[in-house]
Every structure is written in C-alpha cells, then in structure tokens.
Amino acid sequence: MKFRAIPAIFIMSNLSAAVPDRAELDRMAARFARVEMKVDLSSLSAGDRKALPKLIDAARILDNLFLTQRWTGTHALLEKLKADTSALGKARLAYFLLNKGPWSEIDDHQAFLPGVAVTNPPGANFYPENMSKTEFEAWLKTLSEGERKQATGFFSVVRRGADGNLKQIPYSTEYRGELEKCARLLREAAALTANATLKRFLELRADAFLSNDYYASDVAWMDLDAPIDITIGPYETYEDKLLGYKASFEAYVNVRDDAETAKLKFFANHLQEIENNLPMEAKYRNPKLGALAPLRVVNQVFNSGDAAHGVQTAAYNLPNDERVVAEKGSKRVMLKNVQEAKFQRTLIPIAGRVLSGADQKDLSFDSFFTHIVAHEISHGIGPHQIKVNGRDTSVRLELKELYSALEEAKADITGLFMLQYMLDHGQLPADGGKAERKLYTTFLASSFRSVRFGINEAHGKGMALQFNYLTDKGAFMAHADGTFSVDFAKIKTAVRDLARDILTIEATGDHAAAQAMLERLAVLRPPMAKALDSLKNVPVDIAPVHVTAMEATR
Ligand code: ZN
C-alpha cells in the first residue's frame, strides 16, 4: 500500500472542454515543482557503489514494463510524441512522461491528448479491453481451483485466444524478455554487494521474475536490512480498476538514512514509557507492548514504474501478499528526501500565506519529519485489542467506517503528545523552548497541506478534526489578515485533552462518540476554507529529477 493523497481540489475545470493547448499544458505541468534529487552516497561500500547502477538499470526496465501494463497504446503514442519537436509536442511529451500516459492523473484521469479515450481503460492492459466483469466471472467458473487462484492473483494477465475465449498468461511468460534482463542485473548486483540480506533478496527476486513465485523473495524483503534499501517487483493493484487483482511493476532504489534509523531506535526504546503515560485511564494502557512493526527511513535515489507517476509516494507499506503479512508482518518505508522536497516546494509556500512573517522562521523540516516518524510509531501504541462489555474485539471492528479517520487523528495528536513528553523529560533537546515553537508552528502550517488534499480522505478528515478542536480550545488562532498562529500557553493542554478524548473513544470502542466528534469537527470551517482558496497557485506536488541516479549510471 502506498500513501498518495488524491488532490481533488486542484482539478483544472476547463479540461473536458477541449484538448489543452501548449499554455494550458504548461500550467498543468507547473502544478508539479521540479526538484533535483541528490543523495549522498559516501557511506556506501565500494561494492555497493558498483551494485547501485545495476539496480537503477533494472528499475528502468520495470519503468518500461509499467508503460506496457498501463495501456496497449502507451508505447506507440510515446514514440509519436518523441518524434514531434514542436513546442506543443514537447509540452505534450513532458506531461505524458509525468503521468506515464495520456490521462492527467490529478484531473481525475481525463485525457489531455487528442485521439485517445476520455479516460484510462479500467482494466489497463491486464485484460482485453472488450472484456466485461461478467465475462471474467463466467470464465472463472470454468477454471480449476489452481487456475482460478492464478486468475484472481497478482501475477498474470488475461488475454483473448484466437478462438475468442479468455486465457491467462503468467507475468514470467508475458514479460519474459524484460524480466530476464532485470533478473540478470539483480544477480550481478547481488554478486557485488557484501550485505547478506541484500544479496539474498536480490537473488530470490531474480528467481521470482522467472518462476512467477514471489513468496520467498517477499519474505527476504522483510528481512532486508542494508545500506542499499531496494523495493523492486510487481506490487500494487491500484491500476487494475476493473477487478483490483493485478500488480503493477515498480521500483524504489533507496539508501538507508543512518541518523534517522538511530533516532527510530531511540524512540522505540522509549515507547513503553510513553504508553504508560498516555493521557487515558490507566486500565486502558498496555503494560507490555509487542514489537514495533519494522520501519525504515531512506533517501530515494531513483523510482520507476508504478512508483513514479503523478503525485509522488512519500511512504509505502509492503508486501501485499497476505501469506507473507500473516507470517512476517509488513514493513513501512519512509522516503525522507521525498518528504523534504515536498516540504520545501509545497509547505514553505503554504506557510508563507498562513503564518505571520515572524512565525515562518519557526518552520522546520526536522520538526516536520520527526513528527511524521512519531505519527507512524504512535499507530503502534494506544488501544488496539479492546474489551467492550466483556467481549474481546478491536478498535477497528467497533469504529468501522470511522476508524481510519480517527486513527489518523490519533496518530497525529499522540505523536505530538509523545514529542512533548520527550521534550519535557529531557529525552529530546528543548533548545531553550525553540523545539516546542518549531514543533507546533510546523504542525499548524502542515495542517493546511493535509486538508488541502480534501476532507473526504482519512488523513485530511483527521487533520480537520484536530485543527478545529485545537482552535475551539484557543490553541490555534485565526487572525483578521488571514494568518493563523499557535497560543503556546494553551497548546500543550489542548493536545493532551484531544489525545485523551480520542484514545478514550478508541479504548471504549464508542462508535457513537466517534461519529459525533467527526460530524462536529471533521469539517471545513470558513477561515480554513478561505485560507485554502488563497493556496491555489502553490504547487500540488513535486516532479523529481534524479540527478544522483543519472550520475551513477552515466
Ligand atoms: Zn497514519
């Protein structure tokens, strides 16, 4: 699973009226700020430095495969665009590459080129374009159990045979040529690295490309703990909008961030102490927390395929194979330099409009990222397995459709509580009160960034709830000039109160209370709506230029 908000409010309204001209295409592309991604490779061993370009080349092959998977016409259209050297042709090519196809992702996948369908085919190139869901389901009934499993699995395409009947082809056959090349590169990289967990993952993943059995390599990926942190293969099923079965190829070639990894360890060591001090009745606290789900903080050198189109992924949770998840859990990878680029190109301009000049000085990427880490860790504390009227259940089961939004708000606010606790107890440097100012001011500015992506989605909804709660407590203030600020005399108590309210709803599995809270607070009130209106020209996201990857493979 990946985390890319759907920015519904940035849709360009006149797109459906006509095919956009050059000026319009430039405006559309400008919503993505170009950022050069540079990563320090000096900590890599000599062997790893030689392995890296092999992995980037392998990732490029998957980029090409993803284009094949997206739509039958992608490659032919791309060649046509490359041949068009007019200014309009160039603008079309640039926006095509950004979207990896002729449909503008953040405009609800509307076509921006002439001569293509108004939106992308729901079955992408995983199924015949003229196949209906009903036909697929009827065909399933004719299959053996094993065949049916494959047909509804991640790693096969469905095609129409000469007789007009449906048939399936495993990825290892359908994409043989490219996957062989990719496997060869992974093996060459495996031979160059000295890290045993990386070697093992690369060898097993190379086998998987050719055998179509990804299980062992998914398990090896869970154990991967290496300076080069790579994710490569068919993973997410978002592109299969018809049935949601088929996985798209993608790759993330990353380098582990050792300083952040040490910070994570430090947080993990204090986790039980935080749980023991959570602002809720003592009986709801967990006296013995289990192990934290694995978290990695990395810097992205290169991304490709399904990992690299439209809004950029800032974090992902994998694998998706339920057998592996049941056995080994899943791992979350956080892309620190991608977060930083988004911070620079979207949050700083947002803060320029919603904070006063003086408060803008307290905006800090370090605070921003530390809070993201605290948010992730906070998902692991607080109530999960609970008892309601003596019955064993879980927060998720009790809160149902409200769970995601409330749990996201809980992770944010408990993350703030946790960092404040650590500041108060000398576990993090208070920096003469500056750390606190930075933490809350950065959080205030980032609330506009989250809500900007819409309050129909869990993170935006959870953030609107917090913003309004903290405002009602006087901890956030709206001013007549359109700016907002933190009342530092009130914020700590307000954060604690909100954490207590949410944690208690979770501990008691109180659906009615969750509903009342969300209905009252997870809304867009006029001052925030007005502020969001003033942010229309701030970039939606980034368009990374992989400078380090280009240098490494030159
Ligand atoms: Zn979360």
XYZ file of C-alpha atoms and ligand atoms in Angstrom:
555
model
C 0.000 0.000 0.000
C 1.263 3.445 -0.809
C 0.408 6.844 0.523
C -0.530 9.374 -2.116
C -3.371 11.700 -1.352
C -5.815 12.349 -4.183
C -5.811 16.110 -4.582
C -9.363 16.537 -5.861
C -9.418 20.293 -5.374
C -6.688 21.019 -7.908
C -8.643 19.807 -10.911
C -8.476 22.215 -13.824
C -12.087 22.839 -14.649
C -11.889 23.509 -18.392
C -10.020 20.325 -19.255
C -13.005 18.425 -20.546
C -13.978 21.284 -22.879
C -11.096 20.885 -25.328
C -7.697 19.295 -25.763
C -5.350 21.592 -23.820
C -3.044 23.826 -25.833
C 0.579 24.484 -25.025
C -0.050 27.244 -22.485
C -2.638 25.124 -20.714
C -0.291 22.111 -20.659
C 2.441 24.286 -19.161
C 0.039 25.422 -16.440
C -0.939 21.832 -15.749
C 2.666 20.716 -15.530
C 3.591 23.677 -13.307
C 1.444 22.169 -10.558
C 4.401 19.824 -10.069
C 7.536 21.652 -8.928
C 10.728 20.267 -10.465
C 13.180 19.178 -7.795
C 16.671 17.788 -8.233
C 17.033 14.708 -6.052
C 20.605 14.408 -4.816
C 21.609 11.692 -2.390
C 24.893 11.384 -0.517
C 26.374 8.001 -1.423
C 29.624 8.438 0.508
C 28.566 5.982 3.220
C 28.203 3.134 0.694
C 30.912 0.495 0.411
C 32.840 0.173 -2.852
C 30.861 -2.978 -3.731
C 27.531 -1.311 -3.044
C 28.553 1.656 -5.148
C 29.099 -0.705 -8.081
C 25.848 -2.552 -7.395
C 23.772 0.646 -7.358
C 23.874 1.420 -11.124
C 22.845 -2.180 -11.891
C 19.813 -1.731 -9.683
C 18.923 1.591 -11.291
C 19.149 -0.039 -14.726
C 16.903 -2.866 -13.544
C 14.440 -0.259 -12.248
C 14.439 1.425 -15.677
C 13.400 -1.859 -17.305
C 10.427 -2.050 -14.961
C 9.544 1.522 -15.879
C 9.169 0.367 -19.451
C 7.156 -2.680 -18.370
C 4.811 -0.465 -16.409
C 4.121 1.557 -19.569
C 3.198 -1.727 -21.254
C 0.904 -2.655 -18.369
C -0.899 0.676 -18.315
C -2.477 0.605 -21.727
C -1.987 -1.202 -25.048
C -1.251 2.074 -26.861
C 1.277 3.665 -24.471
C 4.492 2.810 -26.322
C 3.244 3.726 -29.798
C 1.937 7.054 -28.539
C 5.171 7.766 -26.696
C 7.194 7.196 -29.881
C 4.889 9.535 -31.771
C 5.288 12.238 -29.139
C 9.062 11.883 -29.114
C 9.118 12.496 -32.874
C 7.131 15.730 -32.542
C 9.700 18.501 -31.990
C 7.211 21.405 -31.997
C 6.719 23.388 -28.787
C 3.285 21.809 -28.365
C 4.780 18.346 -28.990
C 7.401 18.919 -26.325
C 4.851 20.113 -23.792
C 2.709 17.060 -24.545
C 5.667 14.705 -24.148
C 6.698 16.265 -20.835
C 3.223 15.943 -19.368
C 2.837 12.440 -20.796
C 6.044 11.357 -19.045
C 4.898 12.908 -15.786
C 1.637 10.954 -15.965
C 3.074 7.895 -17.714
C 0.219 8.049 -20.171
C -2.187 10.457 -21.951
C -4.513 10.881 -18.936
C -3.937 13.576 -16.335
C -3.966 11.798 -13.001
C -4.749 14.739 -10.757
C -7.562 15.805 -13.081
C -9.499 12.636 -12.453
C -7.581 10.856 -15.238
C -9.008 12.973 -18.046
C -7.306 12.779 -21.433
C -5.001 15.683 -22.325
C -4.079 14.413 -25.799
C -6.327 14.079 -28.869
C -7.314 10.706 -30.276
C -7.430 8.744 -27.025
C -10.321 7.624 -24.837
C -11.635 10.325 -22.470
C -10.254 8.391 -19.520
C -7.979 5.396 -18.975
C -9.369 1.876 -19.525
C -10.331 0.443 -16.106
C -8.691 -2.911 -16.818
C -5.487 -1.209 -18.055
C -3.580 -3.743 -20.176
C -4.197 -6.568 -17.703
C -7.329 -7.761 -19.504
C -8.696 -7.490 -23.054
C -10.255 -4.031 -23.385
C -13.577 -5.533 -24.503
C -13.816 -7.937 -21.553
C -16.585 -7.244 -19.034
C -16.585 -8.173 -15.377
C -19.449 -10.580 -16.078
C -17.470 -12.357 -18.795
C -14.492 -12.670 -16.442
C -16.645 -14.123 -13.692
C -18.303 -16.621 -16.049
C -14.853 -17.677 -17.268
C -13.632 -18.137 -13.677
C -16.327 -20.777 -13.164
C -14.841 -22.879 -15.961
C -11.382 -22.986 -14.317
C -9.830 -25.450 -11.897
C -9.154 -24.209 -8.382
C -5.471 -23.661 -9.088
C -6.176 -21.756 -12.300
C -8.798 -19.667 -10.547
C -6.305 -18.700 -7.882
C -3.897 -17.526 -10.539
C -6.628 -15.670 -12.436
C -7.599 -13.724 -9.332
C -3.967 -13.407 -8.225
C -1.384 -10.654 -8.653
C 0.890 -12.045 -11.343
C -0.905 -12.971 -14.566
C -2.571 -11.155 -17.463
C -5.776 -12.236 -19.154
C -5.833 -12.330 -22.950
C -8.205 -13.439 -25.678
C -7.094 -16.514 -27.621
C -7.560 -16.980 -31.392
C -10.839 -18.748 -30.564
C -12.093 -15.624 -28.783
C -12.002 -17.318 -25.388
C -10.200 -15.871 -22.378
C -6.897 -17.354 -21.274
C -4.281 -16.343 -18.751
C -0.570 -15.866 -19.101
C 1.812 -15.576 -16.128
C 3.951 -12.418 -15.958
C 7.055 -14.599 -16.257
C 5.897 -15.582 -19.767
C 4.145 -12.384 -20.863
C 7.112 -10.164 -19.951
C 9.863 -12.798 -20.350
C 12.406 -10.727 -22.287
C 12.436 -7.744 -19.922
C 12.243 -9.863 -16.787
C 15.246 -11.929 -17.906
C 17.270 -8.746 -18.360
C 16.095 -7.489 -14.998
C 16.961 -10.772 -13.260
C 20.448 -10.695 -14.771
C 21.064 -7.194 -13.411
C 19.803 -8.163 -9.941
C 22.160 -11.158 -9.890
C 25.111 -9.002 -10.969
C 24.289 -6.552 -8.173
C 23.952 -9.450 -5.703
C 27.464 -10.562 -6.605
C 28.824 -7.063 -5.913
C 27.289 -6.332 -2.500
C 28.747 -7.675 0.730
C 25.474 -7.308 2.624
C 23.984 -10.794 3.119
C 20.349 -9.647 3.409
C 20.580 -7.605 0.198
C 22.335 -10.425 -1.641
C 19.631 -12.856 -0.583
C 16.741 -10.595 -1.556
C 18.216 -9.806 -4.983
C 18.909 -13.453 -5.802
C 15.457 -14.586 -4.713
C 13.749 -11.716 -6.528
C 15.688 -12.582 -9.704
C 14.393 -16.163 -9.339
C 10.863 -14.873 -8.798
C 10.897 -12.825 -12.008
C 11.488 -16.059 -13.929
C 9.441 -18.535 -11.843
C 6.494 -16.181 -11.141
C 6.591 -17.272 -7.481
C 7.313 -14.169 -5.370
C 6.724 -15.620 -1.908
C 10.308 -16.403 -0.815
C 11.592 -13.079 -2.121
C 8.823 -11.162 -0.299
C 9.926 -12.886 2.914
C 13.559 -11.958 2.143
C 12.483 -8.340 1.569
C 11.006 -8.242 5.079
C 14.448 -9.258 6.393
C 16.309 -6.783 4.182
C 18.443 -4.508 6.348
C 21.158 -2.962 4.231
C 22.713 0.378 3.258
C 21.053 -0.033 -0.163
C 17.357 -0.460 0.500
C 15.533 -1.589 -2.612
C 11.951 -2.467 -3.433
C 11.516 -3.904 -6.909
C 8.821 -6.018 -8.495
C 5.091 -6.215 -9.153
C 3.281 -4.904 -6.054
C 0.311 -2.573 -6.027
C -3.053 -3.304 -7.638
C -4.404 0.265 -7.901
C -4.010 0.301 -11.698
C -6.423 -2.626 -12.036
C -9.536 -0.545 -11.538
C -11.690 -3.223 -13.139
C -11.086 -6.034 -10.642
C -8.250 -4.965 -8.342
C -6.268 -8.199 -8.785
C -3.251 -7.432 -10.953
C 0.011 -5.986 -9.706
C 1.939 -3.217 -11.477
C 5.717 -3.196 -11.771
C 7.586 -0.610 -9.774
C 10.917 0.054 -8.144
C 12.312 2.235 -5.393
C 16.100 2.333 -5.213
C 16.926 3.883 -1.844
C 19.832 4.438 0.507
C 19.235 3.928 4.222
C 19.346 7.084 6.376
C 21.511 6.036 9.302
C 20.901 9.092 11.505
C 17.132 8.670 11.249
C 17.440 4.932 11.790
C 19.253 5.649 15.072
C 16.504 8.114 16.024
C 13.880 5.449 15.353
C 15.675 3.059 17.656
C 15.796 5.719 20.338
C 12.035 6.299 20.039
C 11.337 2.572 20.108
C 13.286 2.294 23.372
C 11.019 4.897 24.983
C 7.768 3.520 23.651
C 6.647 1.565 26.702
C 7.294 4.636 28.840
C 5.091 6.731 26.525
C 2.329 4.092 26.596
C 2.498 4.050 30.406
C 1.932 7.804 30.419
C -0.722 8.142 27.718
C -3.469 10.552 28.778
C -6.223 7.986 29.363
C -7.385 5.852 32.266
C -4.603 3.551 33.420
C -6.722 0.443 32.852
C -6.684 1.101 29.100
C -2.888 1.151 28.868
C -0.986 -1.838 27.581
C 1.542 -2.949 30.248
C 3.549 -4.914 27.706
C 3.733 -3.578 24.149
C 4.614 -6.041 21.409
C 7.443 -5.460 18.951
C 7.039 -2.463 16.660
C 6.299 -3.159 13.024
C 9.531 -2.595 11.091
C 10.091 0.966 9.895
C 12.819 2.124 7.542
C 13.865 5.678 6.834
C 15.614 6.015 3.496
C 16.549 8.524 0.837
C 15.321 7.820 -2.644
C 17.922 7.662 -5.408
C 15.525 6.504 -8.109
C 11.926 5.412 -8.531
C 10.213 3.937 -11.528
C 7.067 2.395 -12.935
C 4.035 2.452 -10.707
C 6.155 4.195 -8.049
C 6.757 7.178 -10.321
C 3.740 8.881 -11.868
C 1.563 11.797 -10.828
C 1.737 12.587 -7.121
C 4.942 11.138 -5.671
C 4.820 8.453 -2.995
C 6.320 9.596 0.317
C 5.932 6.297 2.206
C 4.787 2.794 1.483
C 3.808 -0.373 3.322
C 4.588 -3.724 1.737
C 4.287 -6.547 0.859
C 0.642 -7.039 -0.091
C 0.727 -10.849 -0.159
C -1.437 -11.841 2.808
C 0.533 -15.044 3.404
C 3.699 -13.032 3.956
C 1.885 -10.443 6.080
C 0.420 -13.199 8.289
C 3.825 -14.760 8.748
C 6.205 -11.786 8.850
C 4.019 -8.693 9.133
C 4.637 -5.786 6.802
C 7.291 -3.123 6.618
C 6.900 0.596 6.212
C 9.462 2.542 4.234
C 9.574 6.322 4.613
C 11.254 8.371 1.892
C 12.882 11.206 3.787
C 14.264 13.232 0.880
C 10.924 12.995 -0.942
C 9.243 14.365 2.187
C 11.841 17.113 2.335
C 11.291 18.084 -1.310
C 7.538 18.244 -0.699
C 8.185 20.311 2.425
C 10.370 22.776 0.506
C 8.152 23.139 -2.538
C 4.672 22.979 -1.008
C 4.738 23.517 2.756
C 7.060 26.533 2.757
C 4.902 28.446 0.239
C 1.776 27.447 2.187
C 3.341 28.764 5.392
C 4.176 31.972 3.530
C 0.440 32.650 3.308
C -0.968 31.205 6.532
C 1.741 32.206 9.053
C 2.972 35.650 10.042
C 6.459 36.637 8.931
C 7.825 36.091 12.425
C 6.293 32.633 12.795
C 7.599 31.498 9.416
C 11.043 31.431 10.995
C 9.897 28.545 13.198
C 9.069 26.348 10.232
C 11.397 23.357 10.389
C 11.801 20.275 8.220
C 13.420 18.453 11.108
C 10.312 19.042 13.260
C 8.068 18.106 10.345
C 9.844 14.820 9.698
C 10.267 13.934 13.376
C 6.525 14.341 13.753
C 5.889 12.076 10.755
C 8.068 9.434 12.421
C 6.253 9.967 15.743
C 2.935 9.631 13.875
C 3.969 6.245 12.463
C 5.201 4.995 15.818
C 2.029 6.234 17.503
C -0.057 3.912 15.339
C 1.622 1.142 17.353
C 0.617 2.447 20.805
C -2.739 3.156 22.430
C -5.787 0.846 22.260
C -5.978 -1.846 19.543
C -7.376 -5.060 21.019
C -10.099 -3.948 23.414
C -12.951 -5.302 25.552
C -16.472 -3.948 25.125
C -18.999 -5.236 27.735
C -16.645 -8.141 28.446
C -16.418 -9.027 24.744
C -12.979 -9.252 23.052
C -12.870 -7.057 19.967
C -10.726 -4.423 18.263
C -10.929 -0.678 17.762
C -11.126 -1.231 14.004
C -14.103 -3.596 14.308
C -16.005 -1.298 16.644
C -15.395 2.011 14.856
C -15.871 0.503 11.380
C -16.079 3.202 8.652
C -14.920 5.883 11.111
C -11.790 4.015 12.130
C -9.297 5.301 9.536
C -10.021 8.997 10.063
C -9.993 8.704 13.853
C -6.880 6.519 13.896
C -5.036 9.015 11.662
C -6.021 11.853 14.008
C -4.924 9.729 16.954
C -1.515 9.089 15.378
C -1.008 12.824 14.739
C -2.083 14.046 18.139
C -0.480 11.202 20.102
C 2.670 11.888 18.071
C 2.610 15.498 19.329
C 1.942 14.299 22.862
C 4.852 11.874 22.629
C 7.309 14.504 21.376
C 6.186 16.964 24.060
C 6.662 14.252 26.693
C 10.168 13.587 25.418
C 10.978 17.309 25.419
C 9.639 17.655 28.975
C 11.719 14.699 30.170
C 14.963 15.769 28.566
C 14.875 12.908 26.066
C 14.890 15.367 23.171
C 16.763 18.696 23.232
C 14.351 21.507 24.171
C 16.718 24.099 22.714
C 15.564 26.765 25.173
C 11.908 26.370 24.151
C 12.658 26.690 20.439
C 11.965 22.994 19.758
C 8.434 23.415 21.069
C 7.786 26.522 18.974
C 9.033 24.750 15.867
C 7.013 21.608 16.557
C 3.641 23.310 16.926
C 4.127 26.025 14.331
C 5.220 23.474 11.745
C 2.254 21.278 12.677
C -0.116 24.236 12.249
C 1.219 25.006 8.759
C 1.179 21.347 7.745
C -2.480 21.044 8.727
C -3.297 23.246 5.716
C -1.263 20.982 3.499
C -3.198 17.898 4.663
C -6.643 19.461 4.478
C -5.792 20.855 1.040
C -5.945 17.303 -0.282
C -9.600 17.112 0.685
C -11.518 16.067 3.773
C -13.064 13.035 2.112
C -9.913 11.060 2.778
C -8.827 9.759 6.216
C -5.735 11.973 6.700
C -7.491 15.184 5.637
C -10.555 14.382 7.715
C -8.420 13.548 10.755
C -6.496 16.792 10.346
C -9.636 18.947 10.024
C -10.842 17.390 13.276
C -7.619 18.317 15.080
C -7.433 21.805 13.618
C -10.985 22.653 14.719
C -10.590 21.055 18.157
C -7.373 22.960 18.848
C -8.983 26.155 17.526
C -12.017 25.697 19.800
C -9.629 25.348 22.752
C -7.935 28.606 21.757
C -4.655 26.825 20.978
C -4.808 27.789 17.282
C -5.923 31.316 16.439
C -7.227 32.796 13.193
C -6.365 36.468 12.571
C -8.093 39.130 10.529
C -5.220 39.292 7.999
C -5.798 35.638 7.039
C -2.883 34.245 9.043
C -3.019 31.745 11.903
C -0.892 31.245 14.983
C -0.333 28.996 17.978
C -1.127 30.086 21.529
C 1.776 28.479 23.356
C 0.102 28.945 26.743
C -2.754 26.708 25.628
C -1.419 24.236 23.098
C 0.050 21.634 25.467
C -3.154 21.180 27.455
C -5.253 21.195 24.297
C -3.107 18.463 22.701
C -3.344 16.393 25.851
C -7.127 16.852 26.014
C -7.626 15.841 22.408
C -5.326 12.832 22.773
C -7.331 11.793 25.839
C -10.682 12.211 24.052
C -9.627 10.173 21.013
C -7.768 7.483 22.952
C -10.774 7.037 25.237
C -13.150 6.668 22.285
C -10.794 4.022 20.913
C -10.393 2.254 24.266
C -14.158 2.002 24.696
C -14.884 1.297 21.013
C -17.505 4.041 21.198
C -18.849 4.359 17.646
C -21.498 6.936 18.587
C -18.930 9.199 20.253
C -16.589 8.873 17.264
C -19.423 9.790 14.922
C -20.447 12.813 16.987
C -16.848 14.026 17.152
C -16.220 13.645 13.423
C -19.549 15.241 12.476
C -18.845 18.240 14.660
C -15.167 18.718 13.910
C -14.066 16.995 10.686
C -15.471 19.837 8.618
C -14.122 22.758 6.651
C -14.954 25.972 8.507
C -14.824 29.377 6.786
C -11.370 30.626 7.960
C -9.668 27.426 6.792
C -11.703 27.334 3.556
C -10.694 30.918 2.819
C -7.046 30.137 3.515
C -7.157 27.102 1.210
C -8.601 29.298 -1.505
C -5.520 31.502 -1.313
C -3.263 28.470 -1.903
C -4.484 27.689 -5.431
C -1.189 28.615 -7.071
C 1.026 26.721 -4.650
C 2.370 23.557 -6.360
C 0.394 20.403 -5.687
C 3.429 18.186 -5.600
C 6.942 17.655 -6.920
C 8.401 16.298 -10.139
C 11.716 14.743 -9.125
C 14.783 14.859 -11.357
C 17.046 12.007 -10.296
C 20.417 13.713 -10.513
C 22.323 11.180 -8.384
C 20.855 8.251 -10.322
C 21.823 9.854 -13.640
C 25.362 10.464 -12.418
C 25.670 6.918 -11.069
C 24.658 5.356 -14.387
C 26.447 7.714 -16.737
Zn -1.015 7.220 9.658
